[in-house]
Amino acid sequence: MSVIIILLIVSILIAGGFLIGFLWSVKDGQFDDQQSPAQRMLFDNELKINQTNLKNTK
Amino acid sequence: MSLDKFYYDNKLPKFFAIACIFWGAVGMLLGVIAAFQLAFPVLNFSEYFPHLAFGRLRPVHTNAVIFAFVGNGIFTGVYYAIPRLLKTPMWSKKLGNIHFWGWQFIIVCAAVSLLMGFTTGKEYAELEWPIDILITLIWVVFGINMFATIITRRERHLYVAIWFFIASWVTVAMLHIVNSFEIPVSFMKSYSWYAGVQDALVQWWYGHNAVAFFLTTPYLGLMYYFLPKAANRPVYSYRLSIVHFWSLIFLYIWAGPHHLLYTALPDWAQSLGTAFSIMLILPSWGGMLNGLFTLRGAWDKVREDPVLKFFVVAVTCYGMSTFEGPMLSLKNVNAISHYSDWTVAHVHIGALGWNGFLTFGMMYWLIPKLFKTKLYSVKLAATHFWIGTLGILLYAIPMYWSAFRSYFMMKAFTPEGQLQYTFIDIVQTVTPFYIIRAVGGTIFLIGVFIMIYNLIKTAKQGSFLATEEAEAPALEKEYRAPSNSIWHSFIERKPILLLVLSLVVVGIGGVIELVPTFLVKENIPTIASVKPYTPLELQGRDIYIREGCYNCHSQMIRPFRYEVKRYGEYSKAGEFVYDHPFQWGSKRTGPDLAREGINQPSVAWHFDHMMEPTLTSPGSVMPSYPSLYENDIDVASTNSKIHAMRKMGVPYPDGYEAEANNDLMKQAETIANELRTGKKVKIASNKEIIAMIAYLKRLGTDINLEKK
């Protein structure tokens, strides 16, 4: 069952990669603000399109 | 602060969307055909097209739905959402185009090669090695384009959807590489580097994470983008989305062994898989609740807007299947569900409900946007919604029902201690359920066609917006890092790309170095009487793989009284050390074959049965295989096959490559003679059926020898 070792190594590598990613993201200030990102993604800064006439009507 | 002006490209999202819908329809159509084949075996058309038999069609269906439908769905969302979230166009149009056409090319190659019988025999990783390499290349192209876009972004914050895309990319790359480790025998034929239990473990580690990182996390990314957009309100809790993201990806990697409960896999590995699977409820439900709560106070909109309707059902199905999944990982529940139609129902709640409905919702929202118009008909979309929901119910309920019916029949004993029902009794009991299921699938597919009509009409009434102009301030170059150590600024400047690439590099290097060392050692048999297959049996085994018999038959007897009584002594890990690849299967539409050599030693019986299963087993739903009686055994390949096996440590004698075909002929002649004298049939000894019979007769017999 030595393949388990391979899988463990690979899994730990991935998990470790995610951990580094997480630490990086925290240090980078990714999660300092947990309010505005959720709001900001609703606005697209598109010019030239009139949002209002895209609404669905029956 | 100056504003940069830039343009979002809508062409690739449009292309991907079209591909997604097209392949979705094709993949589902194949699913419907396969479903009807299980009830009406004549639909295999075996006499005319051996390519369309269930064993070959099902992998095309599963691969098409996963990698073509959902795959293109992911890319649609990624190419639309990432530029908008990061306020920059995708980094390279050229790479985007290569990605698009490369992926479609892979899909076509996959479909053609699977129908032709080129398969590795490992579920959801059936594609042969040249295609595996192509997939890797295109995946890297996609990765470069995505990460380069992330690096050139104008928005410092990576919205949670992007985190999901990143994690999916990284993990899929890793899984694909590790599981595809195979030794080529010829162009379009290879053997898995791993054997038996090891192969099973790697395969299901891959298999489960394919569900996790191809069908789940990227789609959660889509949910976090399109659901707030469609509802026009921010996600319920951004904090929750982050917490559940990191915990989800961390836990998912460990859950694979829950596909191998009660098999020959070591107990501790089974327990590990179970424990992590149960923990997975929390982050999964975190995602579901976050999605549903985003709609709080907007339920009036849900009543009117088809997009939101689809999203609500999709997220609900996600919640259902992520509750069901951990339950199925409990050993006592798994004893019922494993190999049964319950699993089939479970994945279809996920595939039809979660992936299907989320995709449909996304399309109903996206296509009008891309074409600067309104949806052609909200009413038709609502019809699609109801038809689709009905389809899911008609699909799932009969499958659950048939799973329990067959479970209780399977384990019913008479007072005398005999099995009460034969396998064919069970087949006949569940066939009506298969018909209802096929009808459910058809209804779901009709919904898809309604959607296609609606979307085409929508596109026609609008005009395509190939590029969208947008503007945003450039990212400040200086983000003041708290420290100025070399390490920190190193990560700072090349954030993720480097990290990911190095992970992949390390992974590939490690795997290439480790795997052969580990595995050759592992091939030392633990059961002395277990011997390698004879050349004829090996050829038969490859036909078994080619025809996809593993799509209906398992080769793994679990240690339950009702299984041991029906199929014989339970399977031991040591019996599979020469099985490159393993063929344990995941579903028992037909009986287990692990000890077929003991259960049905008659060559004459197999001869009749493979020609026309209903001859020996009235009511059978197994396809017939007349082509095996016409095709010659591919003796030219024997040499390289034995050679490949020897390379992987299978103990054939030195120089056996050259003699193998002599032995093959001899054994074939013996079987053909037995048929000629016993059955008075004329059959040439070089036909594929002879090899197949030789393999079936060998199955599970090695361990019996030891007892004597």
mmCIF file of N, CA, C and O in Angstrom, chain B residues 83 96 146 155 168 174 197 226 228 291 324 354 369 413 471-472 574 589 607 681 699:
data_model
loop_
_atom_site.group_PDB
_atom_site.id
_atom_site.type_symbol
_atom_site.label_atom_id
_atom_site.label_comp_id
_atom_site.label_asym_id
_atom_site.label_seq_id
_atom_site.Cartn_x
_atom_site.Cartn_y
_atom_site.Cartn_z
ATOM 1 N N PRO B 83 -12.430 38.809 -15.953
ATOM 2 C CA PRO B 83 -12.093 40.170 -16.391
ATOM 3 C C PRO B 83 -12.892 41.234 -15.655
ATOM 4 O O PRO B 83 -12.365 42.273 -15.272
ATOM 5 N N GLY B 96 -6.423 32.299 -25.124
ATOM 6 C CA GLY B 96 -7.842 31.994 -24.957
ATOM 7 C C GLY B 96 -8.366 31.174 -26.114
ATOM 8 O O GLY B 96 -9.090 30.190 -25.925
ATOM 9 N N MET B 146 -5.077 32.489 -17.120
ATOM 10 C CA MET B 146 -5.829 32.926 -15.942
ATOM 11 C C MET B 146 -4.914 33.626 -14.946
ATOM 12 O O MET B 146 -5.235 34.712 -14.450
ATOM 13 N N GLU B 155 -7.636 45.399 -9.767
ATOM 14 C CA GLU B 155 -8.427 45.340 -8.536
ATOM 15 C C GLU B 155 -7.625 44.471 -7.579
ATOM 16 O O GLU B 155 -7.421 43.296 -7.845
ATOM 17 N N SER B 168 -9.388 25.220 -8.005
ATOM 18 C CA SER B 168 -9.812 24.175 -8.934
ATOM 19 C C SER B 168 -8.706 23.900 -9.937
ATOM 20 O O SER B 168 -8.387 22.744 -10.218
ATOM 21 N N MET B 174 -2.983 18.648 -10.608
ATOM 22 C CA MET B 174 -2.303 17.646 -9.809
ATOM 23 C C MET B 174 -2.948 16.272 -9.945
ATOM 24 O O MET B 174 -2.286 15.261 -10.160
ATOM 25 N N VAL B 197 -5.015 -2.799 -5.655
ATOM 26 C CA VAL B 197 -5.473 -1.934 -4.575
ATOM 27 C C VAL B 197 -4.911 -0.522 -4.746
ATOM 28 O O VAL B 197 -5.605 0.470 -4.537
ATOM 29 N N PHE B 226 -22.559 34.627 -10.283
ATOM 30 C CA PHE B 226 -23.798 34.844 -11.026
ATOM 31 C C PHE B 226 -25.016 34.987 -10.118
ATOM 32 O O PHE B 226 -25.968 35.656 -10.479
ATOM 33 N N PRO B 228 -25.312 36.467 -6.968
ATOM 34 C CA PRO B 228 -25.481 37.860 -6.531
ATOM 35 C C PRO B 228 -25.816 38.782 -7.696
ATOM 36 O O PRO B 228 -26.651 39.678 -7.562
ATOM 37 N N GLY B 291 -25.509 30.772 -0.314
ATOM 38 C CA GLY B 291 -26.196 31.015 -1.575
ATOM 39 C C GLY B 291 -27.667 31.314 -1.360
ATOM 40 O O GLY B 291 -28.200 32.299 -1.883
ATOM 41 N N GLU B 324 -26.157 14.035 1.426
ATOM 42 C CA GLU B 324 -26.225 12.628 1.080
ATOM 43 C C GLU B 324 -24.822 12.012 1.019
ATOM 44 O O GLU B 324 -24.600 10.900 1.502
ATOM 45 N N TRP B 354 -27.471 20.343 -9.523
ATOM 46 C CA TRP B 354 -26.480 21.376 -9.208
ATOM 47 C C TRP B 354 -25.826 21.898 -10.476
ATOM 48 O O TRP B 354 -25.953 23.073 -10.834
ATOM 49 N N LYS B 369 -27.412 39.236 -21.826
ATOM 50 C CA LYS B 369 -26.407 40.276 -21.600
ATOM 51 C C LYS B 369 -25.484 40.397 -22.796
ATOM 52 O O LYS B 369 -25.164 41.489 -23.252
ATOM 53 N N PHE B 413 -32.573 -14.373 2.401
ATOM 54 C CA PHE B 413 -32.285 -15.801 2.499
ATOM 55 C C PHE B 413 -33.571 -16.562 2.789
ATOM 56 O O PHE B 413 -34.456 -16.060 3.468
ATOM 57 N N GLU B 471 -13.766 51.169 -17.776
ATOM 58 C CA GLU B 471 -12.573 51.862 -17.318
ATOM 59 C C GLU B 471 -12.422 51.720 -15.813
ATOM 60 O O GLU B 471 -13.390 51.535 -15.084
ATOM 61 N N ALA B 472 -11.190 51.747 -15.387
ATOM 62 C CA ALA B 472 -10.900 51.622 -13.965
ATOM 63 C C ALA B 472 -9.517 52.198 -13.729
ATOM 64 O O ALA B 472 -8.682 52.225 -14.645
ATOM 65 N N GLY B 574 -4.190 -9.153 -2.064
ATOM 66 C CA GLY B 574 -3.108 -9.809 -2.781
ATOM 67 C C GLY B 574 -3.506 -10.424 -4.107
ATOM 68 O O GLY B 574 -2.661 -10.799 -4.911
ATOM 69 N N THR B 589 -24.753 -3.618 -12.385
ATOM 70 C CA THR B 589 -25.935 -3.866 -13.193
ATOM 71 C C THR B 589 -25.989 -5.353 -13.485
ATOM 72 O O THR B 589 -27.048 -5.955 -13.581
ATOM 73 N N PHE B 607 -19.632 -19.194 -24.116
ATOM 74 C CA PHE B 607 -19.718 -19.069 -25.572
ATOM 75 C C PHE B 607 -21.126 -18.644 -25.990
ATOM 76 O O PHE B 607 -21.314 -17.707 -26.763
ATOM 77 N N VAL B 681 -19.424 -26.763 -31.963
ATOM 78 C CA VAL B 681 -19.423 -25.513 -32.728
ATOM 79 C C VAL B 681 -18.086 -25.385 -33.418
ATOM 80 O O VAL B 681 -17.075 -25.900 -32.941
ATOM 81 N N LEU B 699 -10.689 -15.799 -13.745
ATOM 82 C CA LEU B 699 -11.010 -14.843 -12.687
ATOM 83 C C LEU B 699 -11.255 -15.500 -11.332
ATOM 84 O O LEU B 699 -12.141 -16.336 -11.194
#
